[in-house]
mmCIF file of C-alpha atoms and ligand atoms in Angstrom:
data_model
loop_
_atom_site.group_PDB
_atom_site.id
_atom_site.type_symbol
_atom_site.label_atom_id
_atom_site.label_comp_id
_atom_site.label_asym_id
_atom_site.label_seq_id
_atom_site.Cartn_x
_atom_site.Cartn_y
_atom_site.Cartn_z
ATOM 1 C CA UNK A 1 1.912 -26.432 -13.397
ATOM 2 C CA UNK A 2 -0.487 -24.285 -11.415
ATOM 3 C CA UNK A 3 0.632 -20.760 -10.571
ATOM 4 C CA UNK A 4 -1.063 -17.849 -8.849
ATOM 5 C CA UNK A 5 -0.147 -14.190 -9.163
ATOM 6 C CA UNK A 6 -1.183 -12.144 -6.160
ATOM 7 C CA UNK A 7 -0.792 -8.444 -5.360
ATOM 8 C CA UNK A 8 1.038 -7.894 -2.080
ATOM 9 C CA UNK A 9 0.024 -4.295 -1.375
ATOM 10 C CA UNK A 10 -3.230 -2.407 -1.993
ATOM 11 C CA UNK A 11 -3.548 -3.249 -5.674
ATOM 12 C CA UNK A 12 -2.092 -1.557 -8.735
ATOM 13 C CA UNK A 13 1.242 -3.351 -8.356
ATOM 14 C CA UNK A 14 1.396 -4.007 -12.096
ATOM 15 C CA UNK A 15 -0.072 -7.510 -11.867
ATOM 16 C CA UNK A 16 -1.752 -7.294 -15.282
ATOM 17 C CA UNK A 17 1.486 -6.890 -17.164
ATOM 18 C CA UNK A 18 3.144 -9.612 -15.115
ATOM 19 C CA UNK A 19 0.219 -11.995 -15.693
ATOM 20 C CA UNK A 20 0.430 -11.371 -19.446
ATOM 21 C CA UNK A 21 4.123 -12.219 -19.326
ATOM 22 C CA UNK A 22 3.583 -15.333 -17.178
ATOM 23 C CA UNK A 23 0.641 -16.474 -19.301
ATOM 24 C CA UNK A 24 3.143 -17.365 -22.026
ATOM 25 C CA UNK A 25 4.273 -20.281 -19.829
ATOM 26 C CA UNK A 26 0.711 -21.487 -19.138
ATOM 27 C CA UNK A 27 -2.280 -22.653 -21.183
ATOM 28 C CA UNK A 28 -4.985 -20.544 -19.623
ATOM 29 C CA UNK A 29 -5.392 -17.549 -17.300
ATOM 30 C CA UNK A 30 -8.180 -17.848 -14.736
ATOM 31 C CA UNK A 31 -9.914 -14.928 -13.030
ATOM 32 C CA UNK A 32 -11.367 -16.093 -9.734
ATOM 33 C CA UNK A 33 -12.476 -13.018 -7.819
ATOM 34 C CA UNK A 34 -13.551 -9.403 -8.042
ATOM 35 C CA UNK A 35 -15.256 -7.737 -10.950
ATOM 36 C CA UNK A 36 -14.913 -4.594 -12.988
ATOM 37 C CA UNK A 37 -13.414 -2.820 -9.957
ATOM 38 C CA UNK A 38 -10.115 -4.219 -11.272
ATOM 39 C CA UNK A 39 -8.182 -2.378 -13.953
ATOM 40 C CA UNK A 40 -5.192 -4.327 -15.176
ATOM 41 C CA UNK A 41 -3.298 -2.262 -17.689
ATOM 42 C CA UNK A 42 -1.098 -4.130 -20.133
ATOM 43 C CA UNK A 43 1.103 -2.109 -22.458
ATOM 44 C CA UNK A 44 2.576 -3.395 -25.686
ATOM 45 C CA UNK A 45 4.521 -1.082 -28.031
ATOM 46 C CA UNK A 46 1.444 -0.721 -30.299
ATOM 47 C CA UNK A 47 -1.456 -1.324 -27.915
ATOM 48 C CA UNK A 48 -2.588 -0.644 -24.429
ATOM 49 C CA UNK A 49 -5.238 -3.013 -23.072
ATOM 50 C CA UNK A 50 -7.036 -2.348 -19.793
ATOM 51 C CA UNK A 51 -8.542 -5.575 -18.478
ATOM 52 C CA UNK A 52 -11.449 -5.058 -16.106
ATOM 53 C CA UNK A 53 -13.095 -8.447 -16.397
ATOM 54 C CA UNK A 54 -11.127 -10.337 -19.014
ATOM 55 C CA UNK A 55 -8.136 -12.303 -17.714
ATOM 56 C CA UNK A 56 -4.840 -10.677 -18.733
ATOM 57 C CA UNK A 57 -3.789 -13.558 -20.992
ATOM 58 C CA UNK A 58 -1.495 -12.931 -23.935
ATOM 59 C CA UNK A 59 -4.132 -13.373 -26.636
ATOM 60 C CA UNK A 60 -1.556 -12.476 -29.274
ATOM 61 C CA UNK A 61 -0.035 -15.842 -28.426
ATOM 62 C CA UNK A 62 -3.378 -17.637 -28.353
ATOM 63 C CA UNK A 63 -3.544 -18.030 -24.573
ATOM 64 C CA UNK A 64 -6.931 -19.043 -23.197
ATOM 65 C CA UNK A 65 -9.022 -17.151 -20.629
ATOM 66 C CA UNK A 66 -11.540 -18.386 -18.092
ATOM 67 C CA UNK A 67 -13.771 -16.306 -15.826
ATOM 68 C CA UNK A 68 -14.671 -18.490 -12.854
ATOM 69 C CA UNK A 69 -17.829 -18.576 -10.717
ATOM 70 C CA UNK A 70 -16.230 -16.338 -8.065
ATOM 71 C CA UNK A 71 -16.228 -13.318 -10.369
ATOM 72 C CA UNK A 72 -18.944 -10.635 -10.296
ATOM 73 C CA UNK A 73 -19.850 -9.873 -13.901
ATOM 74 C CA UNK A 74 -21.093 -6.555 -15.214
ATOM 75 C CA UNK A 75 -22.385 -7.746 -18.596
ATOM 76 C CA UNK A 76 -22.125 -4.346 -20.246
ATOM 77 C CA UNK A 77 -18.438 -4.054 -19.312
ATOM 78 C CA UNK A 78 -17.791 -7.643 -20.360
ATOM 79 C CA UNK A 79 -19.371 -7.240 -23.804
ATOM 80 C CA UNK A 80 -17.443 -4.022 -24.420
ATOM 81 C CA UNK A 81 -14.160 -5.603 -23.402
ATOM 82 C CA UNK A 82 -14.724 -8.668 -25.560
ATOM 83 C CA UNK A 83 -15.485 -6.460 -28.557
ATOM 84 C CA UNK A 84 -12.363 -4.406 -27.902
ATOM 85 C CA UNK A 85 -10.004 -7.365 -27.633
ATOM 86 C CA UNK A 86 -11.577 -9.039 -30.650
ATOM 87 C CA UNK A 87 -10.945 -5.842 -32.573
ATOM 88 C CA UNK A 88 -7.254 -6.037 -31.684
ATOM 89 C CA UNK A 89 -6.778 -9.788 -32.233
ATOM 90 C CA UNK A 90 -9.441 -11.223 -34.482
ATOM 91 C CA UNK A 91 -10.993 -14.326 -32.962
ATOM 92 C CA UNK A 92 -9.688 -13.583 -29.439
ATOM 93 C CA UNK A 93 -13.234 -13.933 -28.083
ATOM 94 C CA UNK A 94 -13.106 -17.654 -28.875
ATOM 95 C CA UNK A 95 -10.273 -18.040 -26.372
ATOM 96 C CA UNK A 96 -12.664 -17.071 -23.567
ATOM 97 C CA UNK A 97 -15.057 -19.140 -21.465
ATOM 98 C CA UNK A 98 -17.243 -17.785 -18.675
ATOM 99 C CA UNK A 99 -18.782 -19.766 -15.836
ATOM 100 C CA UNK A 100 -22.579 -19.858 -15.955
ATOM 101 C CA UNK A 101 -22.464 -19.869 -12.151
ATOM 102 C CA UNK A 102 -20.864 -16.410 -11.944
ATOM 103 C CA UNK A 103 -22.958 -13.665 -10.321
ATOM 104 C CA UNK A 104 -24.276 -10.716 -12.305
ATOM 105 C CA UNK A 105 -23.655 -7.116 -11.217
ATOM 106 C CA UNK A 106 -26.839 -5.183 -11.990
ATOM 107 C CA UNK A 107 -27.332 -1.449 -12.420
ATOM 108 C CA UNK A 108 -29.097 -1.548 -9.058
ATOM 109 C CA UNK A 109 -25.940 -2.885 -7.375
ATOM 110 C CA UNK A 110 -23.995 0.084 -8.712
ATOM 111 C CA UNK A 111 -26.637 2.511 -7.503
ATOM 112 C CA UNK A 112 -26.653 0.867 -4.090
ATOM 113 C CA UNK A 113 -22.843 0.975 -3.891
ATOM 114 C CA UNK A 114 -22.924 4.761 -4.317
ATOM 115 C CA UNK A 115 -25.846 5.146 -1.903
ATOM 116 C CA UNK A 116 -24.217 3.112 0.866
ATOM 117 C CA UNK A 117 -20.963 5.028 0.432
ATOM 118 C CA UNK A 118 -22.747 8.356 0.753
ATOM 119 C CA UNK A 119 -24.348 7.226 4.021
ATOM 120 C CA UNK A 120 -21.230 5.892 5.697
ATOM 121 C CA UNK A 121 -19.496 7.844 8.418
ATOM 122 C CA UNK A 122 -16.160 6.331 7.362
ATOM 123 C CA UNK A 123 -16.190 5.917 3.617
ATOM 124 C CA UNK A 124 -14.424 2.970 2.030
ATOM 125 C CA UNK A 125 -13.816 4.855 -1.199
ATOM 126 C CA UNK A 126 -15.184 2.021 -3.344
ATOM 127 C CA UNK A 127 -14.914 2.055 -7.121
ATOM 128 C CA UNK A 128 -18.749 2.233 -7.206
ATOM 129 C CA UNK A 129 -18.830 -0.683 -9.623
ATOM 130 C CA UNK A 130 -21.424 -2.471 -7.496
ATOM 131 C CA UNK A 131 -18.999 -5.059 -6.135
ATOM 132 C CA UNK A 132 -20.014 -4.993 -2.452
ATOM 133 C CA UNK A 133 -23.783 -5.081 -3.117
ATOM 134 C CA UNK A 134 -23.369 -7.865 -5.698
ATOM 135 C CA UNK A 135 -21.487 -10.142 -3.286
ATOM 136 C CA UNK A 136 -23.895 -9.147 -0.506
ATOM 137 C CA UNK A 137 -26.754 -10.245 -2.781
ATOM 138 C CA UNK A 138 -24.941 -13.533 -3.392
ATOM 139 C CA UNK A 139 -24.714 -14.113 0.368
ATOM 140 C CA UNK A 140 -28.341 -12.997 0.835
ATOM 141 C CA UNK A 141 -29.267 -15.464 -1.934
ATOM 142 C CA UNK A 142 -31.047 -12.799 -3.926
ATOM 143 C CA UNK A 143 -28.361 -12.594 -6.626
ATOM 144 C CA UNK A 144 -28.714 -13.588 -10.253
ATOM 145 C CA UNK A 145 -26.226 -15.845 -11.983
ATOM 146 C CA UNK A 146 -25.561 -15.957 -15.723
ATOM 147 C CA UNK A 147 -27.400 -19.279 -15.958
ATOM 148 C CA UNK A 148 -30.589 -17.615 -14.666
ATOM 149 C CA UNK A 149 -30.808 -15.559 -17.835
ATOM 150 C CA UNK A 150 -31.516 -18.753 -19.766
ATOM 151 C CA UNK A 151 -34.962 -18.584 -18.130
ATOM 152 C CA UNK A 152 -35.964 -14.907 -18.417
ATOM 153 C CA UNK A 153 -39.396 -15.255 -16.735
ATOM 154 C CA UNK A 154 -37.948 -16.865 -13.642
ATOM 155 C CA UNK A 155 -35.015 -14.416 -13.648
ATOM 156 C CA UNK A 156 -37.418 -11.477 -13.769
ATOM 157 C CA UNK A 157 -39.267 -12.778 -10.717
ATOM 158 C CA UNK A 158 -35.993 -13.169 -8.861
ATOM 159 C CA UNK A 159 -34.848 -9.702 -9.870
ATOM 160 C CA UNK A 160 -38.092 -8.187 -8.588
ATOM 161 C CA UNK A 161 -37.692 -10.063 -5.344
ATOM 162 C CA UNK A 162 -34.153 -8.757 -4.910
ATOM 163 C CA UNK A 163 -35.321 -5.173 -5.479
ATOM 164 C CA UNK A 164 -38.157 -5.567 -2.980
ATOM 165 C CA UNK A 165 -35.779 -7.045 -0.398
ATOM 166 C CA UNK A 166 -33.836 -3.787 -0.633
ATOM 167 C CA UNK A 167 -37.033 -1.764 -0.373
ATOM 168 C CA UNK A 168 -36.634 -0.585 -3.932
ATOM 169 C CA UNK A 169 -39.372 0.113 -6.470
ATOM 170 C CA UNK A 170 -39.528 -3.016 -8.675
ATOM 171 C CA UNK A 171 -41.104 -1.264 -11.647
ATOM 172 C CA UNK A 172 -37.642 -0.864 -13.192
ATOM 173 C CA UNK A 173 -37.133 -4.643 -13.250
ATOM 174 C CA UNK A 174 -38.493 -5.266 -16.788
ATOM 175 C CA UNK A 175 -36.205 -2.652 -18.299
ATOM 176 C CA UNK A 176 -33.197 -3.909 -16.334
ATOM 177 C CA UNK A 177 -33.913 -7.469 -17.460
ATOM 178 C CA UNK A 178 -34.281 -6.404 -21.091
ATOM 179 C CA UNK A 179 -30.852 -4.759 -21.009
ATOM 180 C CA UNK A 180 -29.242 -7.702 -19.267
ATOM 181 C CA UNK A 181 -30.667 -10.194 -21.762
ATOM 182 C CA UNK A 182 -29.495 -8.040 -24.658
ATOM 183 C CA UNK A 183 -25.905 -8.149 -23.386
ATOM 184 C CA UNK A 184 -26.160 -11.772 -22.292
ATOM 185 C CA UNK A 185 -27.138 -12.946 -25.775
ATOM 186 C CA UNK A 186 -23.882 -11.499 -27.070
ATOM 187 C CA UNK A 187 -21.838 -13.776 -24.805
ATOM 188 C CA UNK A 188 -24.138 -16.757 -24.298
ATOM 189 C CA UNK A 189 -22.093 -18.936 -26.662
ATOM 190 C CA UNK A 190 -19.064 -18.460 -24.390
ATOM 191 C CA UNK A 191 -20.748 -19.585 -21.178
ATOM 192 C CA UNK A 192 -20.122 -23.025 -19.669
ATOM 193 C CA UNK A 193 -20.986 -24.824 -16.456
ATOM 194 C CA UNK A 194 -18.204 -24.645 -13.852
ATOM 195 C CA UNK A 195 -17.813 -28.414 -13.782
ATOM 196 C CA UNK A 196 -17.320 -28.728 -17.514
ATOM 197 C CA UNK A 197 -14.767 -25.873 -17.400
ATOM 198 C CA UNK A 198 -12.930 -27.592 -14.552
ATOM 199 C CA UNK A 199 -12.902 -30.886 -16.466
ATOM 200 C CA UNK A 200 -11.284 -29.309 -19.464
ATOM 201 C CA UNK A 201 -8.837 -27.180 -17.463
ATOM 202 C CA UNK A 202 -7.755 -29.136 -14.397
ATOM 203 C CA UNK A 203 -4.905 -30.982 -16.113
ATOM 204 C CA UNK A 204 -3.680 -27.911 -17.970
ATOM 205 C CA UNK A 205 -1.079 -25.353 -16.946
ATOM 206 C CA UNK A 206 -3.163 -22.723 -15.233
ATOM 207 C CA UNK A 207 -2.321 -19.221 -14.117
ATOM 208 C CA UNK A 208 -4.647 -17.750 -11.505
ATOM 209 C CA UNK A 209 -4.826 -13.984 -11.796
ATOM 210 C CA UNK A 210 -5.419 -12.234 -8.503
ATOM 211 C CA UNK A 211 -7.252 -8.940 -8.554
ATOM 212 C CA UNK A 212 -6.893 -6.162 -5.955
ATOM 213 C CA UNK A 213 -4.383 -7.474 -3.386
ATOM 214 C CA UNK A 214 -3.705 -9.076 -0.018
ATOM 215 C CA UNK A 215 -4.206 -5.839 1.930
ATOM 216 C CA UNK A 216 -7.630 -5.427 0.260
ATOM 217 C CA UNK A 217 -8.693 -9.036 0.941
ATOM 218 C CA UNK A 218 -11.927 -9.110 2.936
ATOM 219 C CA UNK A 219 -10.418 -11.316 5.658
ATOM 220 C CA UNK A 220 -6.663 -10.749 5.508
ATOM 221 C CA UNK A 221 -6.727 -7.045 4.593
ATOM 222 C CA UNK A 222 -7.234 -3.736 6.368
ATOM 223 C CA UNK A 223 -10.895 -4.438 7.181
ATOM 224 C CA UNK A 224 -13.267 -2.613 6.755
ATOM 225 C CA UNK A 225 -11.257 -0.700 4.141
ATOM 226 C CA UNK A 226 -11.129 -3.676 1.791
ATOM 227 C CA UNK A 227 -12.959 -5.115 -1.181
ATOM 228 C CA UNK A 228 -15.693 -7.752 -0.826
ATOM 229 C CA UNK A 229 -13.865 -10.941 -1.780
ATOM 230 C CA UNK A 230 -10.975 -13.183 -0.848
ATOM 231 C CA UNK A 231 -8.798 -11.693 -3.518
ATOM 232 C CA UNK A 232 -5.685 -13.201 -1.885
ATOM 233 C CA UNK A 233 -4.654 -16.774 -2.719
ATOM 234 C CA UNK A 234 -7.238 -18.188 -0.294
ATOM 235 C CA UNK A 235 -10.034 -17.286 -2.714
ATOM 236 C CA UNK A 236 -8.717 -19.430 -5.564
ATOM 237 C CA UNK A 237 -10.463 -22.738 -4.805
ATOM 238 C CA UNK A 238 -13.915 -21.234 -4.339
ATOM 239 C CA UNK A 239 -13.525 -18.721 -7.143
ATOM 240 C CA UNK A 240 -12.358 -21.356 -9.639
ATOM 241 C CA UNK A 241 -14.772 -23.940 -8.261
ATOM 242 C CA UNK A 242 -12.193 -26.668 -7.770
ATOM 243 C CA UNK A 243 -9.549 -27.404 -5.110
ATOM 244 C CA UNK A 244 -6.364 -26.827 -7.092
ATOM 245 C CA UNK A 245 -2.920 -27.617 -5.699
ATOM 246 C CA UNK A 246 -0.780 -24.592 -6.467
ATOM 247 C CA UNK A 247 2.859 -25.116 -7.386
ATOM 248 C CA UNK A 248 3.757 -21.454 -7.075
ATOM 249 C CA UNK A 249 2.231 -18.372 -5.529
ATOM 250 C CA UNK A 250 4.012 -15.366 -6.961
ATOM 251 C CA UNK A 251 3.580 -12.113 -5.089
ATOM 252 C CA UNK A 252 3.903 -8.830 -6.971
ATOM 253 C CA UNK A 253 4.975 -5.640 -5.215
ATOM 254 C CA UNK A 254 5.864 -2.162 -6.312
ATOM 255 C CA UNK A 255 9.169 -0.602 -5.220
ATOM 256 C CA UNK A 256 6.998 1.963 -3.420
ATOM 257 C CA UNK A 257 3.388 1.844 -2.247
ATOM 258 C CA UNK A 258 0.085 3.270 -3.467
ATOM 259 C CA UNK A 259 -3.509 3.021 -2.346
ATOM 260 C CA UNK A 260 -6.799 4.175 -3.887
ATOM 261 C CA UNK A 261 -9.688 4.703 -1.544
ATOM 262 C CA UNK A 262 -9.693 5.222 2.194
ATOM 263 C CA UNK A 263 -8.004 3.370 5.039
ATOM 264 C CA UNK A 264 -4.720 3.344 6.949
ATOM 265 C CA UNK A 265 -1.455 3.821 5.055
ATOM 266 C CA UNK A 266 1.550 4.114 7.404
ATOM 267 C CA UNK A 267 4.146 5.224 4.829
ATOM 268 C CA UNK A 268 1.900 7.688 2.999
ATOM 269 C CA UNK A 269 3.511 10.921 1.813
ATOM 270 C CA UNK A 270 1.748 14.171 1.079
ATOM 271 C CA UNK A 271 2.018 17.472 -0.813
ATOM 272 C CA UNK A 272 4.728 18.028 -3.403
ATOM 273 C CA UNK A 273 6.584 14.836 -2.488
ATOM 274 C CA UNK A 274 3.453 12.742 -3.166
ATOM 275 C CA UNK A 275 2.633 14.729 -6.280
ATOM 276 C CA UNK A 276 6.086 14.083 -7.730
ATOM 277 C CA UNK A 277 5.895 10.323 -7.139
ATOM 278 C CA UNK A 278 2.341 10.209 -8.540
ATOM 279 C CA UNK A 279 3.443 12.012 -11.707
ATOM 280 C CA UNK A 280 6.541 9.874 -12.162
ATOM 281 C CA UNK A 281 4.567 6.649 -11.742
ATOM 282 C CA UNK A 282 1.380 7.759 -13.548
ATOM 283 C CA UNK A 283 -0.460 6.803 -10.367
ATOM 284 C CA UNK A 284 -4.055 7.367 -11.382
ATOM 285 C CA UNK A 285 -6.698 4.639 -11.047
ATOM 286 C CA UNK A 286 -7.175 2.591 -14.239
ATOM 287 C CA UNK A 287 -10.844 2.061 -13.382
ATOM 288 C CA UNK A 288 -11.882 5.358 -11.818
ATOM 289 C CA UNK A 289 -9.127 7.795 -12.834
ATOM 290 C CA UNK A 290 -8.742 8.778 -9.160
ATOM 291 C CA UNK A 291 -5.282 10.010 -8.109
ATOM 292 C CA UNK A 292 -3.692 7.243 -6.062
ATOM 293 C CA UNK A 293 -2.349 7.972 -2.609
ATOM 294 C CA UNK A 294 1.418 7.450 -2.671
ATOM 295 C CA UNK A 295 4.038 6.401 -0.133
ATOM 296 C CA UNK A 296 7.281 4.508 0.344
ATOM 297 C CA UNK A 297 7.905 0.777 0.432
ATOM 298 C CA UNK A 298 6.564 -0.712 3.662
ATOM 299 C CA UNK A 299 8.450 -3.869 4.624
ATOM 300 C CA UNK A 300 6.427 -4.803 7.749
ATOM 301 C CA UNK A 301 3.269 -4.876 5.609
ATOM 302 C CA UNK A 302 5.055 -6.683 2.796
ATOM 303 C CA UNK A 303 6.308 -9.371 5.206
ATOM 304 C CA UNK A 304 2.751 -9.767 6.513
ATOM 305 C CA UNK A 305 1.324 -10.081 2.983
ATOM 306 C CA UNK A 306 3.977 -12.569 1.869
ATOM 307 C CA UNK A 307 3.338 -14.792 4.865
ATOM 308 C CA UNK A 308 -0.453 -14.703 4.915
ATOM 309 C CA UNK A 309 -0.782 -15.321 1.175
ATOM 310 C CA UNK A 310 1.604 -18.289 1.307
ATOM 311 C CA UNK A 311 3.650 -16.619 -1.370
ATOM 312 C CA UNK A 312 6.816 -18.462 -2.474
ATOM 313 C CA UNK A 313 8.166 -16.209 -5.208
ATOM 314 C CA UNK A 314 8.398 -12.457 -5.741
ATOM 315 C CA UNK A 315 8.212 -9.958 -8.571
ATOM 316 C CA UNK A 316 9.156 -6.318 -8.128
ATOM 317 C CA UNK A 317 7.654 -3.685 -10.401
ATOM 318 C CA UNK A 318 8.140 0.010 -11.139
ATOM 319 C CA UNK A 319 11.618 0.367 -9.641
ATOM 320 C CA UNK A 320 12.432 2.387 -12.783
ATOM 321 C CA UNK A 321 10.042 5.065 -11.505
ATOM 322 C CA UNK A 322 12.415 5.725 -8.611
ATOM 323 C CA UNK A 323 15.487 6.128 -10.892
ATOM 324 C CA UNK A 324 17.188 9.465 -10.280
ATOM 325 C CA UNK A 325 15.994 9.924 -6.697
ATOM 326 C CA UNK A 326 19.079 10.442 -4.537
ATOM 327 C CA UNK A 327 17.997 8.614 -1.393
ATOM 328 C CA UNK A 328 15.096 6.172 -1.357
ATOM 329 C CA UNK A 329 13.217 5.851 1.932
ATOM 330 C CA UNK A 330 12.267 2.271 2.866
ATOM 331 C CA UNK A 331 10.204 1.546 5.968
ATOM 332 C CA UNK A 332 12.043 -1.319 7.645
ATOM 333 C CA UNK A 333 10.088 -1.489 10.926
ATOM 334 C CA UNK A 334 7.271 0.082 12.925
ATOM 335 C CA UNK A 335 7.650 1.776 16.253
ATOM 336 C CA UNK A 336 4.674 0.820 18.436
ATOM 337 C CA UNK A 337 4.556 2.087 22.037
ATOM 338 C CA UNK A 338 8.297 2.647 21.997
ATOM 339 C CA UNK A 339 9.184 -0.870 20.714
ATOM 340 C CA UNK A 340 10.397 -1.797 17.233
ATOM 341 C CA UNK A 341 8.545 -4.385 15.120
ATOM 342 C CA UNK A 342 9.842 -5.687 11.801
ATOM 343 C CA UNK A 343 6.698 -7.771 11.251
ATOM 344 C CA UNK A 344 3.071 -7.322 12.223
ATOM 345 C CA UNK A 345 0.754 -10.159 13.131
ATOM 346 C CA UNK A 346 -2.437 -8.187 12.551
ATOM 347 C CA UNK A 347 -3.483 -4.971 10.877
ATOM 348 C CA UNK A 348 -5.284 -3.344 13.824
ATOM 349 C CA UNK A 349 -4.377 0.235 14.721
ATOM 350 C CA UNK A 350 -2.164 0.700 11.702
ATOM 351 C CA UNK A 351 -3.039 4.400 12.010
ATOM 352 C CA UNK A 352 -1.007 4.523 15.213
ATOM 353 C CA UNK A 353 2.247 2.923 14.049
ATOM 354 C CA UNK A 354 5.297 5.062 13.422
ATOM 355 C CA UNK A 355 7.285 3.979 10.358
ATOM 356 C CA UNK A 356 11.033 3.671 10.864
ATOM 357 C CA UNK A 357 12.926 4.475 7.659
ATOM 358 C CA UNK A 358 16.302 3.586 6.241
ATOM 359 C CA UNK A 359 17.518 5.711 3.366
ATOM 360 C CA UNK A 360 19.009 3.640 0.574
ATOM 361 C CA UNK A 361 21.329 5.132 -2.066
ATOM 362 C CA UNK A 362 19.379 5.753 -5.256
ATOM 363 C CA UNK A 363 20.342 4.724 -8.796
ATOM 364 C CA UNK A 364 20.398 6.415 -12.172
ATOM 365 C CA UNK A 365 19.305 3.359 -14.104
ATOM 366 C CA UNK A 366 17.764 -0.001 -13.262
ATOM 367 C CA UNK A 367 20.627 -1.554 -15.231
ATOM 368 C CA UNK A 368 23.191 -0.141 -12.793
ATOM 369 C CA UNK A 369 25.201 -1.826 -10.024
ATOM 370 C CA UNK A 370 23.607 0.588 -7.573
ATOM 371 C CA UNK A 371 20.159 -0.809 -8.378
ATOM 372 C CA UNK A 372 21.452 -4.361 -7.861
ATOM 373 C CA UNK A 373 22.651 -3.262 -4.426
ATOM 374 C CA UNK A 374 19.132 -2.030 -3.629
ATOM 375 C CA UNK A 375 17.709 -5.372 -4.697
ATOM 376 C CA UNK A 376 20.141 -7.309 -2.517
ATOM 377 C CA UNK A 377 19.150 -5.129 0.409
ATOM 378 C CA UNK A 378 15.456 -5.771 -0.160
ATOM 379 C CA UNK A 379 16.091 -9.510 -0.432
ATOM 380 C CA UNK A 380 18.089 -9.466 2.795
ATOM 381 C CA UNK A 381 15.380 -7.493 4.564
ATOM 382 C CA UNK A 382 12.656 -9.829 3.306
ATOM 383 C CA UNK A 383 14.741 -12.960 3.661
ATOM 384 C CA UNK A 384 13.425 -13.967 0.227
ATOM 385 C CA UNK A 385 14.626 -13.743 -3.354
ATOM 386 C CA UNK A 386 13.117 -11.386 -5.894
ATOM 387 C CA UNK A 387 12.653 -13.637 -8.932
ATOM 388 C CA UNK A 388 11.281 -11.214 -11.491
ATOM 389 C CA UNK A 389 11.860 -7.510 -12.102
ATOM 390 C CA UNK A 390 9.740 -5.279 -14.250
ATOM 391 C CA UNK A 391 12.063 -2.580 -15.537
ATOM 392 C CA UNK A 392 9.726 -0.512 -17.674
ATOM 393 C CA UNK A 393 6.175 -0.044 -18.917
ATOM 394 C CA UNK A 394 6.040 -2.911 -21.425
ATOM 395 C CA UNK A 395 5.416 -6.619 -20.987
ATOM 396 C CA UNK A 396 8.804 -7.174 -22.621
ATOM 397 C CA UNK A 397 10.489 -5.140 -19.859
ATOM 398 C CA UNK A 398 10.011 -8.023 -17.405
ATOM 399 C CA UNK A 399 13.202 -9.946 -16.691
ATOM 400 C CA UNK A 400 13.979 -13.085 -14.709
ATOM 401 C CA UNK A 401 16.805 -12.827 -12.166
HETATM 402 P P1 IMP B 1 -14.692 -1.968 -4.186
HETATM 403 O O1 IMP B 1 -13.934 -3.197 -4.505
HETATM 404 O O2 IMP B 1 -15.097 -1.172 -5.390
HETATM 405 O O3 IMP B 1 -15.847 -2.217 -3.249
HETATM 406 O O4 IMP B 1 -13.715 -0.989 -3.361
HETATM 407 C C1 IMP B 1 -13.186 -1.322 -2.081
HETATM 408 C C2 IMP B 1 -11.770 -0.795 -1.936
HETATM 409 O O5 IMP B 1 -10.912 -1.523 -2.791
HETATM 410 C C3 IMP B 1 -11.592 0.668 -2.312
HETATM 411 O O6 IMP B 1 -10.585 1.227 -1.501
HETATM 412 C C4 IMP B 1 -11.110 0.608 -3.749
HETATM 413 O O7 IMP B 1 -10.385 1.753 -4.131
HETATM 414 C C5 IMP B 1 -10.211 -0.615 -3.666
HETATM 415 N N1 IMP B 1 -10.063 -1.307 -4.942
HETATM 416 C C6 IMP B 1 -10.964 -2.097 -5.572
HETATM 417 N N2 IMP B 1 -10.447 -2.583 -6.716
HETATM 418 C C7 IMP B 1 -9.195 -2.121 -6.796
HETATM 419 C C8 IMP B 1 -8.139 -2.300 -7.743
HETATM 420 O O8 IMP B 1 -8.246 -3.018 -8.746
HETATM 421 N N3 IMP B 1 -6.972 -1.631 -7.478
HETATM 422 C C9 IMP B 1 -6.810 -0.874 -6.359
HETATM 423 N N4 IMP B 1 -7.752 -0.686 -5.453
HETATM 424 C C10 IMP B 1 -8.939 -1.305 -5.660
#
């Protein structure tokens, strides 16, 4: 069985926890895109693990992890995360393999990320983890891959070249290389060629862990306010390095919407209303600590994301956060130039749409009949079943319907 878990909004849908849960039914969790811009928080009663680069596999149950060639690797973050997880479950590091063909995020990429942001007229609000510059370097063919560090002299030449291409002083190259090698040596034993990883994994039950989400996908999302990869399901083949046939694409959405960074957000709320939802949901970025922008569930965008990601199963998260609110606003359509649209075919001019709300009766508890009624309504509106519900902060709070 091959399954993908994809975020259907602007990230932070609670994918990490869901992936950990789903990993129990698979052999290995594969990360195929993004880098340490991701922050997948997984909460167990005794531990909280924030995965930036490591796949959110349930290592307590011995589930394997693979970081594919499509991932941008910040070696310092990777080493720290491996040490952390190994401290929680001894030997967990041995469950991990990393593609030698993955790109390396350098300190220069992070510096450049911040510099480009500061010069933009319309900021993206990136995480400043060097993601855009790293993938740009990959496309420019000035990037370094993990395998290059096996030949430090050649890698140093390439690093100098990449700095010069960006008009940067290359005298920092030796020091940068020294640091990279130091971290690399700590993970070298876990690196493998993509083909050998594919050979050992292709017949296994694989779970592909999407990072960010459909609306942040570089092609399908709210361009230019997106990340730098195909983080939707379309990125899986390239990011894993093998054309997998997926049995299921499970889309995860929150019962409301959040966004970190800039860009259009039709159902955004402001002031005290936003503050209350942010506090209830603990809506602060796991990677940057930034307060997330908050708003109500947006069905036209959700329908778009479901369709364009090819999603054929749904998981709803954080409905418990809305418990106790008397009437829950749900955006069921957009008004555009006086006409109503339940779906959108593109994401242009989202700033100009007027959300049309229905107010659904709230519930006191997610175990109540009233909550079931809300779910039925959502399923009717989406014309699709919600297969999984996350009813609380822990992995064990996920239930199948
Ligand atoms: P970048 O990926 O750091 O270049 O940031 C591009 C956009 O994607 C910004 O709006 C970020 O806030 C957003 N972003 C990147 N990673 C995540 C994530 O894991 N969750 C939510 N938003 C993200």
